[in-house]
Amino acid sequence: MSLLERAERNIDAVAWQGEIPIQNRYTVGLAGERFLRELKESGRLLGSRCPECDYVYVPPTLYCERCFEKLDDWIEVGPEGTVVSFTIVTQALDGTPLADPDILALIRLDWADSLLVHRLGKVSLDELEIGLWVKPVLKPKNRREGSILDIQYFAPAYHEE
Amino acid sequence: MSREVAIIGVGYTGFRALTPDVSYKELMYEAAVKAYDDAGVDPRSDIESFVTVAEDFTEGTSIFDEYVPDQLGAVLKPVHTIAGDGLHGFIAAYMQILTGALDIVAVEAHSKASNILTPQHIMAYAMDPVFNRPLGANPHFIAGLEMNLFLSETGTTREQCARVVAKNRRHALYNPCAAFGATIEPEDVLASDTVAWPLARLDISPHADGAIVVVLASKQRAEELCDLPVWVTGAGWCNDSFSLENRDWSSAVYAAKAGEMAYRMAGIRSPWQELDFAEVDDTFSYKELQHMEALRLCRPGEAGVLVEEGVTELGGDFPINTSGGSLGMGNLLDASGLARLLEVILQLRGEAGQRQIPDVTTGMAFGWRGLPTTSGAAVILSNGYEEV
């Protein structure tokens, strides 16, 4: 009983450790599949537009979360966009320090209203700022898998190739 | 007018970084025994229903709701567990009494965060598996993005955020049950390791273990059982879009809407003038400021200046997080909102000891469910005293 008795020595405090393997499949869905196929095959970024709200979703969705209408207006967005916010992450997912900082950004692609979350690359800390104009750097077509990681990162759009 | 509902008892245990001696069940049991004693009720005969708030992944058990009745005295009684912040659970219990079907209901939330060995993996597992999780980034990046945008749009500085940390950790020195009371300077926060710039290690509330149980009752039962009932005068909650792509990054709209719902119910037009104090989620330093602005406790862009001027300190015109907040008491996972509520209850009963604010009649608790959510809840309480 926790109110009357306590373990008084640290070594008396016993703990059992457990773990389970967790694996899942995530069906991408009709709209998500359209986005990922287009990215893989043509390297284009697709959004869905709500004519009622004049809002473009990227990645596209089948419905508008604002007015709840079904969406069927697919438009190409980007590929360039603007950095709305960024952060310089210095820890890996498990909390260990990263050798090179991981720069994550919210990117408003041209013609889109949603903010795409992705990584910035080939960018110096000096030029890193809100409002930075960026473009996606894709994997070569033969290595693309239909994943958000087919975009390797976004880089400043004014850099020479 | 709907039924009136009061808080008639509260019990809590913790709050410490480690609780190796007791299981989560024993933490809950201890908080429950104290709450039932405080309320003068027997859980087996008097309490008609129980609500708990918990999340399977942080408990390390599937269908965790099945694990809650025994240690609360709730076996063979109506019990349900909800997902959300502790205040969402409180509001669920409150509404059970509003129905008229029940008169005494208990709500519980706890944290045994010290037993979670991979907290960031759990947080990352909450992100969209197709479009966000593959990035494999440390989930604090979401707070980093939001903080950078908040500073940029409002003109708030990292220094002002650091002052929130210094204030709340100082407040915690006056709270005997707070885990992380300390005298630190804003410079210490600025000099701490970067996690997701501009967010630094000391901008993040450290986890703590603990449990909180609150007993609510209808007006009639409250007046029979309790000399000092604390009345629920307003409640509101709201979720923004969960998707990182479509949520509102500029302001905490979920907090603004939850606040408006609670203010409307409590008949409050000008929260800054009509509330005496507030406990506002400060999971991250900038969150206290962002939530203050969303809850109309100040004008947009003004929160940083108010903390600089000491307005939100103990002894200031509008004290915020006199408990120490999550920065000073510890991040209690789902119990964080109930920790905010606990302080409002203690202040309104005049039981806040060294940190008691004089002559208070009305206070608000606001809880946020934490990363990566956009889910918040607000509760307004009053002790029914006349304004002095």
Coordinates of C-alpha atoms in Angstrom, one line a residue:
Chain A
M1 CA 0.0 0.0 0.0
S2 CA 1.6 3.2 -1.2
L3 CA 0.2 5.2 1.7
L4 CA 1.6 3.2 4.5
E5 CA 4.6 1.4 3.1
R6 CA 7.3 2.5 0.8
A7 CA 10.3 0.7 -0.6
E8 CA 13.0 2.3 1.5
R9 CA 16.1 1.1 -0.4
N10 CA 16.6 1.8 -4.0
I11 CA 17.6 -1.8 -4.7
D12 CA 14.2 -3.0 -3.4
A13 CA 12.4 -1.1 -6.1
V14 CA 11.9 -3.7 -8.8
A15 CA 10.9 -3.0 -12.4
W16 CA 10.1 -5.4 -15.2
Q17 CA 11.0 -4.4 -18.8
G18 CA 8.9 -5.3 -21.8
E19 CA 8.8 -4.6 -25.5
I20 CA 6.6 -5.7 -28.4
P21 CA 7.3 -5.5 -32.1
I22 CA 4.8 -3.2 -33.8
Q23 CA 4.4 -3.2 -37.6
N24 CA 1.7 -1.6 -39.6
R25 CA 0.5 -1.1 -43.2
Y26 CA -0.9 2.4 -44.0
T27 CA -3.2 2.5 -47.0
V28 CA -2.3 5.8 -48.7
G29 CA -5.8 6.3 -50.0
L30 CA -7.1 7.6 -53.3
A31 CA -5.9 11.1 -53.0
G32 CA -2.6 10.3 -51.5
E33 CA -1.9 7.6 -54.1
R34 CA -2.6 10.1 -56.9
F35 CA 0.0 12.5 -55.3
L36 CA 2.6 9.8 -54.8
R37 CA 2.2 8.2 -58.3
E38 CA 2.5 11.7 -60.0
L39 CA 5.6 12.4 -57.9
K40 CA 7.2 9.1 -58.8
E41 CA 6.3 9.1 -62.5
S42 CA 6.5 12.7 -63.6
G43 CA 8.1 14.5 -60.7
R44 CA 5.1 16.8 -60.5
L45 CA 3.5 17.9 -57.2
L46 CA -0.3 17.6 -57.2
G47 CA -2.9 19.3 -55.0
S48 CA -6.7 19.3 -54.8
R49 CA -8.6 22.5 -54.8
C50 CA -11.8 23.5 -53.1
P51 CA -13.6 25.9 -55.3
E52 CA -16.0 26.9 -52.5
C53 CA -13.2 27.9 -50.1
D54 CA -10.6 28.7 -52.7
Y55 CA -8.1 26.5 -50.8
V56 CA -5.5 24.1 -52.4
Y57 CA -4.6 21.0 -50.3
V58 CA -1.1 19.6 -50.7
P59 CA -0.8 16.6 -50.3
P60 CA -4.3 16.5 -51.9
T61 CA -7.3 15.3 -49.9
L62 CA -10.6 13.9 -51.3
Y63 CA -12.6 16.4 -49.2
C64 CA -12.4 19.9 -47.9
E65 CA -11.9 20.1 -44.1
R66 CA -13.3 23.6 -44.2
C67 CA -16.6 23.2 -45.9
F68 CA -16.7 19.4 -46.0
E69 CA -17.4 19.3 -49.8
K70 CA -16.0 16.4 -51.9
L71 CA -13.0 17.6 -54.0
D72 CA -12.4 16.7 -57.6
D73 CA -10.3 19.5 -59.0
W74 CA -6.6 18.3 -59.3
I75 CA -4.0 21.0 -60.0
E76 CA -0.3 21.0 -60.3
V77 CA 1.4 23.1 -57.6
G78 CA 5.0 24.4 -57.1
P79 CA 7.5 23.2 -57.8
E80 CA 9.0 26.3 -56.2
G81 CA 7.7 27.5 -52.9
T82 CA 8.4 29.9 -50.0
V83 CA 9.7 29.0 -46.5
V84 CA 7.0 30.0 -44.0
S85 CA 9.0 28.8 -41.0
F86 CA 12.1 26.6 -40.3
T87 CA 13.9 25.0 -37.4
I88 CA 17.4 23.7 -36.9
V89 CA 17.2 20.3 -35.2
T90 CA 20.3 19.2 -33.5
Q91 CA 19.1 15.9 -32.0
A92 CA 18.2 12.6 -33.8
L93 CA 14.8 11.0 -33.2
D94 CA 16.1 9.1 -30.2
G95 CA 17.6 12.3 -28.6
T96 CA 21.2 11.6 -29.5
P97 CA 23.2 14.6 -30.9
L98 CA 23.4 14.9 -34.7
A99 CA 26.7 15.5 -36.4
D100 CA 25.0 17.7 -39.0
P101 CA 21.9 19.7 -38.0
D102 CA 18.6 18.7 -39.6
I103 CA 16.8 21.7 -41.0
L104 CA 13.1 21.2 -41.3
A105 CA 10.7 23.7 -42.9
L106 CA 7.1 24.6 -43.6
I107 CA 6.9 25.4 -47.3
R108 CA 4.1 27.1 -49.1
L109 CA 4.4 25.8 -52.6
D110 CA 3.3 28.2 -55.4
W111 CA -0.5 27.9 -56.0
A112 CA -0.9 25.9 -52.7
D113 CA -2.5 26.9 -49.4
S114 CA -1.3 23.9 -47.3
L115 CA 2.2 24.0 -45.9
L116 CA 4.3 21.1 -46.9
V117 CA 6.7 19.8 -44.2
H118 CA 10.1 18.8 -45.5
R119 CA 13.8 19.1 -45.1
L120 CA 16.0 21.8 -46.5
G121 CA 19.4 21.0 -48.0
K122 CA 22.2 22.7 -49.8
V123 CA 21.4 25.8 -47.7
S124 CA 23.9 27.8 -45.6
L125 CA 22.8 29.0 -42.1
D126 CA 23.5 32.5 -43.4
E127 CA 20.9 32.5 -46.1
L128 CA 18.4 30.6 -44.0
E129 CA 15.4 32.9 -43.4
I130 CA 11.6 33.0 -43.4
G131 CA 10.6 33.9 -46.9
L132 CA 13.4 32.0 -48.6
W133 CA 12.5 30.8 -52.1
V134 CA 13.1 27.1 -52.5
K135 CA 12.6 24.3 -55.0
P136 CA 12.5 20.5 -54.5
V137 CA 15.4 18.3 -55.4
L138 CA 14.0 14.9 -56.5
K139 CA 15.7 11.5 -56.6
P140 CA 16.5 10.3 -60.1
K141 CA 13.4 8.8 -61.7
N142 CA 14.7 5.2 -61.6
R143 CA 15.2 5.5 -57.8
R144 CA 11.8 7.0 -56.9
E145 CA 9.5 4.7 -55.0
G146 CA 6.3 6.7 -54.6
S147 CA 7.2 8.2 -51.3
I148 CA 7.4 11.7 -49.8
L149 CA 11.1 10.9 -49.7
D150 CA 11.2 10.9 -53.5
I151 CA 11.8 14.6 -52.7
Q152 CA 15.3 14.5 -51.2
Y153 CA 15.0 18.0 -49.8
F154 CA 14.2 21.6 -50.8
A155 CA 17.1 23.8 -51.8
P156 CA 17.3 27.6 -52.4
A157 CA 15.7 28.2 -55.8
Y158 CA 18.1 30.8 -57.0
H159 CA 21.2 28.4 -56.8
E160 CA 22.8 27.4 -60.0
E161 CA 22.5 23.7 -60.8
Chain B
M1 CA -29.9 27.6 -16.6
S2 CA -28.4 24.1 -16.4
R3 CA -27.5 22.4 -13.2
E4 CA -24.7 23.8 -11.1
V5 CA -21.7 21.6 -10.5
A6 CA -18.9 22.0 -7.9
I7 CA -15.6 20.4 -7.1
I8 CA -15.8 18.9 -3.6
G9 CA -12.5 17.2 -3.3
V10 CA -9.0 16.9 -4.8
G11 CA -6.1 14.5 -4.2
Y12 CA -2.7 14.4 -5.7
T13 CA 0.6 12.7 -5.4
G14 CA 4.0 13.3 -6.9
F15 CA 5.3 15.3 -8.6
R16 CA 8.8 13.9 -9.0
A17 CA 11.1 13.1 -11.9
L18 CA 11.3 9.5 -10.7
T19 CA 8.9 7.3 -8.6
P20 CA 10.7 4.0 -8.6
D21 CA 9.1 2.8 -5.4
V22 CA 5.4 2.8 -6.6
S23 CA 3.6 1.5 -9.6
Y24 CA 1.2 3.7 -11.6
K25 CA -1.7 1.9 -9.9
E26 CA -0.3 2.9 -6.5
L27 CA 0.1 6.5 -7.6
M28 CA -3.5 6.5 -8.7
Y29 CA -4.6 4.8 -5.5
E30 CA -2.8 7.4 -3.3
A31 CA -4.3 10.3 -5.2
A32 CA -7.7 8.7 -5.0
V33 CA -7.6 8.0 -1.3
K34 CA -6.6 11.6 -0.6
A35 CA -9.3 13.0 -2.9
Y36 CA -12.1 10.9 -1.4
D37 CA -11.0 11.8 2.1
D38 CA -10.9 15.5 1.1
A39 CA -14.4 15.2 -0.4
G40 CA -15.7 13.1 2.5
V41 CA -17.1 10.4 0.2
D42 CA -16.7 6.6 0.0
P43 CA -16.0 5.6 -3.6
R44 CA -17.8 2.2 -3.1
S45 CA -21.0 3.7 -2.0
D46 CA -21.1 7.4 -2.9
I47 CA -19.3 7.9 -6.2
E48 CA -21.5 7.0 -9.1
S49 CA -19.2 7.2 -12.0
F50 CA -15.5 7.5 -12.9
V51 CA -13.7 9.1 -15.8
T52 CA -10.0 8.6 -16.5
V53 CA -7.7 10.0 -19.1
A54 CA -4.9 7.9 -20.6
E55 CA -3.1 6.9 -23.7
D56 CA -2.1 3.3 -24.5
F57 CA 1.3 4.0 -25.9
T58 CA 2.5 6.1 -22.9
E59 CA 1.1 3.4 -20.5
G60 CA 2.8 0.6 -22.4
T61 CA -0.4 -1.4 -22.3
S62 CA -3.1 -2.0 -25.0
I63 CA -6.7 -1.3 -23.9
F64 CA -5.3 0.6 -20.9
D65 CA -8.8 1.7 -19.9
E66 CA -9.4 -1.8 -18.6
Y67 CA -6.6 -1.3 -16.1
V68 CA -8.2 1.6 -14.1
P69 CA -11.2 0.5 -12.0
D70 CA -9.6 -1.3 -9.1
Q71 CA -7.2 1.3 -7.8
L72 CA -9.9 4.0 -7.9
G73 CA -12.6 2.1 -6.0
A74 CA -14.5 1.9 -9.3
V75 CA -14.9 -1.9 -9.8
L76 CA -18.5 -2.8 -10.9
K77 CA -19.3 0.9 -11.5
P78 CA -19.6 3.0 -14.6
V79 CA -16.1 3.8 -15.8
H80 CA -14.7 5.1 -19.0
T81 CA -11.3 6.3 -20.2
I82 CA -11.0 9.0 -22.7
A83 CA -8.0 10.2 -24.8
G84 CA -7.1 13.8 -24.5
D85 CA -5.8 16.2 -21.9
G86 CA -6.9 15.8 -18.2
L87 CA -9.2 18.7 -18.7
H88 CA -11.1 16.9 -21.4
G89 CA -11.7 14.2 -18.8
F90 CA -12.8 16.8 -16.3
I91 CA -15.3 18.2 -18.7
A92 CA -16.6 14.7 -19.5
A93 CA -17.2 14.1 -15.8
Y94 CA -18.8 17.6 -15.4
M95 CA -21.2 16.8 -18.3
Q96 CA -22.2 13.5 -16.7
I97 CA -23.5 15.5 -13.7
L98 CA -25.1 18.1 -16.0
T99 CA -27.3 15.3 -17.5
G100 CA -29.0 15.1 -14.1
A101 CA -28.5 11.3 -14.1
L102 CA -25.6 11.4 -11.7
D103 CA -24.7 13.4 -8.7
I104 CA -21.1 12.5 -7.7
V105 CA -18.4 11.7 -10.3
A106 CA -14.6 11.4 -10.0
V107 CA -12.0 12.1 -12.7
E108 CA -8.4 10.9 -12.7
A109 CA -5.2 11.4 -14.8
H110 CA -1.6 10.5 -14.1
S111 CA 1.9 10.3 -15.5
K112 CA 4.4 7.5 -15.0
A113 CA 6.6 9.2 -17.6
S114 CA 9.8 7.8 -16.0
N115 CA 8.8 4.3 -17.1
I116 CA 8.6 5.4 -20.8
L117 CA 12.0 4.4 -22.3
T118 CA 11.4 5.8 -25.8
P119 CA 9.2 8.9 -25.4
Q120 CA 10.3 10.5 -28.6
H121 CA 9.5 7.4 -30.7
I122 CA 6.0 7.4 -29.2
M123 CA 5.6 11.1 -30.1
A124 CA 7.0 10.4 -33.6
Y125 CA 4.5 7.5 -34.0
A126 CA 1.7 10.1 -33.6
M127 CA 2.6 11.8 -36.8
D128 CA 1.1 11.1 -40.2
P129 CA 2.7 7.8 -41.3
V130 CA 2.7 8.6 -45.0
F131 CA 3.7 12.2 -45.3
N132 CA 5.5 13.2 -42.1
R133 CA 6.9 10.2 -40.3
P134 CA 9.2 9.1 -43.1
L135 CA 11.2 12.2 -42.6
G136 CA 12.5 10.6 -39.4
A137 CA 13.0 13.9 -37.6
N138 CA 13.0 14.4 -33.9
P139 CA 9.4 15.4 -33.2
H140 CA 10.5 18.5 -31.3
F141 CA 10.9 20.0 -34.8
I142 CA 7.2 20.8 -34.7
A143 CA 7.7 23.0 -31.6
G144 CA 10.8 24.6 -33.3
L145 CA 8.8 25.5 -36.4
E146 CA 5.9 26.9 -34.4
M147 CA 8.2 28.9 -32.0
N148 CA 10.2 30.4 -34.9
L149 CA 7.0 31.5 -36.6
F150 CA 5.5 32.8 -33.3
L151 CA 8.6 34.9 -32.6
S152 CA 8.7 36.2 -36.1
E153 CA 5.1 37.2 -36.4
T154 CA 4.6 38.7 -32.9
G155 CA 8.0 40.3 -32.4
T156 CA 8.4 38.2 -29.2
T157 CA 12.0 37.4 -28.4
R158 CA 13.7 34.3 -27.2
E159 CA 14.7 36.3 -24.1
Q160 CA 11.0 36.9 -23.3
C161 CA 10.4 33.1 -23.6
A162 CA 13.3 32.5 -21.3
R163 CA 11.7 34.8 -18.8
V164 CA 8.7 32.5 -18.7
V165 CA 11.0 29.6 -17.7
A166 CA 12.7 31.6 -15.0
K167 CA 9.3 32.8 -13.7
N168 CA 7.7 29.4 -13.6
R169 CA 10.6 27.6 -12.1
R170 CA 10.8 30.3 -9.4
H171 CA 7.1 29.9 -8.7
A172 CA 7.7 26.2 -8.3
L173 CA 10.0 27.0 -5.4
Y174 CA 6.9 28.0 -3.5
N175 CA 5.0 24.9 -4.4
P176 CA 6.1 22.0 -2.1
C177 CA 4.8 19.4 -4.6
A178 CA 6.6 20.8 -7.7
A179 CA 9.5 18.8 -9.0
F180 CA 11.6 21.5 -10.7
G181 CA 11.7 24.6 -8.6
A182 CA 14.9 26.6 -9.3
T183 CA 16.3 30.0 -9.3
I184 CA 17.6 30.5 -12.8
E185 CA 18.2 33.5 -15.0
P186 CA 16.8 33.9 -18.6
E187 CA 20.5 33.7 -19.7
D188 CA 20.7 30.1 -18.4
V189 CA 17.8 29.2 -20.7
L190 CA 19.4 30.9 -23.7
A191 CA 22.7 29.2 -23.0
S192 CA 21.2 25.7 -22.7
D193 CA 21.7 23.2 -25.6
T194 CA 19.6 23.8 -28.7
V195 CA 17.1 21.1 -29.4
A196 CA 15.2 22.6 -32.4
W197 CA 16.3 26.2 -32.8
P198 CA 15.0 28.5 -31.5
L199 CA 13.8 26.0 -28.9
A200 CA 16.5 25.1 -26.3
R201 CA 16.6 22.4 -23.7
L202 CA 15.4 24.6 -20.8
D203 CA 12.4 25.9 -22.9
I204 CA 11.0 22.3 -22.7
S205 CA 9.2 21.2 -19.6
P206 CA 10.9 18.1 -18.2
H207 CA 8.6 15.1 -17.5
A208 CA 7.5 14.2 -14.0
D209 CA 5.4 11.4 -12.4
G210 CA 2.3 11.9 -10.4
A211 CA -1.5 11.4 -10.2
I212 CA -4.4 13.7 -9.6
V213 CA -8.0 12.8 -8.8
V214 CA -10.8 15.4 -8.6
V215 CA -14.3 14.7 -7.2
L216 CA -17.3 16.7 -8.7
A217 CA -20.8 16.9 -7.3
S218 CA -24.2 18.4 -8.2
K219 CA -25.1 21.6 -6.3
Q220 CA -27.3 19.8 -3.8
R221 CA -24.8 17.1 -2.9
A222 CA -21.9 19.6 -2.9
E223 CA -23.7 21.8 -0.4
E224 CA -24.4 18.8 1.8
L225 CA -20.9 17.4 1.7
C226 CA -18.6 20.4 1.4
D227 CA -17.9 23.7 3.3
L228 CA -15.9 25.2 0.4
P229 CA -17.2 24.0 -2.9
V230 CA -15.5 25.4 -6.0
W231 CA -18.0 26.0 -8.7
V232 CA -17.5 25.2 -12.4
T233 CA -18.7 28.3 -14.3
G234 CA -17.4 27.7 -17.8
A235 CA -15.9 24.9 -19.9
G236 CA -14.8 24.7 -23.5
W237 CA -12.7 22.6 -25.8
C238 CA -11.6 22.6 -29.4
N239 CA -9.4 20.8 -31.9
D240 CA -7.8 22.4 -34.9
S241 CA -6.9 20.3 -37.9
F242 CA -4.4 17.7 -36.8
S243 CA -2.5 17.7 -40.1
L244 CA 0.8 19.6 -40.0
E245 CA -0.1 20.8 -43.5
N246 CA -3.5 22.4 -42.8
R247 CA -3.4 23.4 -39.1
D248 CA -3.2 27.1 -38.2
W249 CA 0.5 27.7 -37.4
S250 CA 0.1 31.4 -36.8
S251 CA -1.8 31.3 -33.6
A252 CA -3.3 28.7 -31.2
V253 CA -6.8 28.8 -32.7
Y254 CA -7.7 25.7 -30.7
A255 CA -7.0 27.7 -27.5
A256 CA -8.9 30.8 -28.7
K257 CA -12.0 28.7 -29.5
A258 CA -11.9 26.6 -26.3
G259 CA -11.5 29.9 -24.4
E260 CA -14.4 31.6 -26.2
M261 CA -16.7 28.6 -25.5
A262 CA -15.8 28.7 -21.8
Y263 CA -16.0 32.5 -21.5
R264 CA -19.5 32.5 -23.2
M265 CA -20.7 30.0 -20.7
A266 CA -19.3 31.9 -17.7
G267 CA -20.6 35.2 -19.0
I268 CA -17.1 36.6 -19.3
R269 CA -16.6 39.3 -21.9
S270 CA -13.2 40.7 -20.9
P271 CA -11.1 37.8 -19.5
W272 CA -8.2 40.0 -18.5
Q273 CA -10.5 42.0 -16.2
E274 CA -12.9 39.4 -15.0
L275 CA -10.5 36.6 -14.2
D276 CA -8.1 37.0 -11.2
F277 CA -5.4 34.6 -12.4
A278 CA -4.9 31.7 -14.8
E279 CA -3.0 28.5 -15.1
V280 CA -2.1 28.1 -18.8
D281 CA -0.3 25.3 -20.6
D282 CA 3.5 25.9 -20.7
T283 CA 4.7 22.6 -22.1
F284 CA 7.2 24.8 -24.0
S285 CA 8.1 28.3 -22.8
Y286 CA 6.6 30.1 -25.9
K287 CA 3.4 28.1 -25.5
E288 CA 2.5 30.1 -22.3
L289 CA 2.8 33.3 -24.3
Q290 CA 1.0 32.0 -27.4
H291 CA -1.8 30.6 -25.2
M292 CA -2.1 33.9 -23.3
E293 CA -2.7 35.7 -26.5
A294 CA -5.1 33.2 -27.9
L295 CA -7.1 33.2 -24.6
R296 CA -7.3 37.0 -24.8
L297 CA -5.4 37.4 -21.5
C298 CA -3.6 40.2 -23.4
R299 CA -3.5 41.8 -26.8
P300 CA -1.7 40.0 -29.7
G301 CA 2.0 40.4 -29.4
E302 CA 1.8 41.7 -25.9
A303 CA 2.4 38.5 -23.8
G304 CA 6.2 38.8 -24.0
V305 CA 6.2 42.3 -22.8
L306 CA 3.9 41.4 -19.9
V307 CA 6.2 38.7 -18.7
E308 CA 9.1 41.1 -19.0
E309 CA 7.2 43.6 -16.8
G310 CA 6.5 41.0 -14.2
V311 CA 2.7 41.3 -14.7
T312 CA 2.3 37.5 -14.7
E313 CA 4.5 36.8 -11.7
L314 CA 3.3 36.1 -8.3
G315 CA 2.5 39.5 -6.9
G316 CA 1.9 40.9 -10.3
D317 CA -1.5 42.2 -11.6
F318 CA -2.4 38.9 -13.4
P319 CA -0.4 35.9 -12.0
I320 CA 0.0 33.0 -14.5
N321 CA 1.1 29.6 -13.5
T322 CA 1.7 30.2 -9.8
S323 CA 2.0 26.4 -9.4
G324 CA 5.1 26.6 -11.5
G325 CA 3.3 25.3 -14.6
S326 CA 4.7 22.3 -16.5
L327 CA 8.1 24.0 -16.6
G328 CA 8.2 24.0 -12.8
M329 CA 6.0 21.1 -11.7
G330 CA 7.0 18.9 -14.6
N331 CA 5.2 17.8 -17.7
L332 CA 2.6 15.3 -16.4
L333 CA 1.5 14.0 -19.8
D334 CA -2.3 13.6 -19.8
A335 CA -2.4 14.8 -16.2
S336 CA -1.0 18.2 -17.1
G337 CA -4.3 19.9 -17.5
L338 CA -5.5 18.6 -14.2
A339 CA -2.3 20.0 -12.6
R340 CA -3.3 23.4 -14.0
L341 CA -6.9 22.9 -12.6
L342 CA -5.5 21.7 -9.2
E343 CA -3.7 25.0 -8.7
V344 CA -6.9 26.9 -9.5
I345 CA -8.8 24.9 -7.0
L346 CA -6.1 25.4 -4.3
Q347 CA -6.0 29.1 -4.9
L348 CA -9.8 29.5 -4.8
R349 CA -9.9 27.6 -1.6
G350 CA -7.1 29.7 -0.1
E351 CA -4.9 26.6 0.3
A352 CA -2.0 27.7 -1.9
G353 CA 0.3 28.4 1.0
Q354 CA 3.3 30.6 0.3
R355 CA 2.1 31.3 -3.2
Q356 CA -1.5 32.2 -2.2
I357 CA -2.9 35.1 -4.3
P358 CA -5.0 37.3 -1.9
D359 CA -8.8 37.8 -2.5
V360 CA -9.2 35.6 -5.6
T361 CA -12.7 34.7 -6.7
T362 CA -12.4 33.4 -10.3
G363 CA -9.6 31.6 -12.2
M364 CA -9.1 29.6 -15.4
A365 CA -7.2 26.5 -16.2
F366 CA -6.2 25.8 -19.8
G367 CA -4.6 22.6 -21.0
W368 CA -3.0 21.5 -24.3
R369 CA -2.6 17.9 -25.2
G370 CA 1.0 18.4 -26.2
L371 CA 2.9 17.5 -29.4
P372 CA 1.9 16.9 -32.1
T373 CA -1.7 17.8 -31.2
T374 CA -3.8 20.9 -31.7
S375 CA -6.2 20.0 -29.0
G376 CA -7.0 22.2 -26.0
A377 CA -9.5 22.6 -23.2
A378 CA -10.4 25.5 -20.8
V379 CA -12.2 25.4 -17.5
I380 CA -13.3 28.4 -15.4
L381 CA -13.8 28.0 -11.7
S382 CA -15.2 30.3 -9.0
N383 CA -15.4 30.1 -5.2
G384 CA -18.6 32.1 -5.2
Y385 CA -17.1 34.9 -3.0
E386 CA -18.0 38.5 -3.8
E387 CA -15.3 40.4 -5.6
V388 CA -13.4 42.6 -3.0

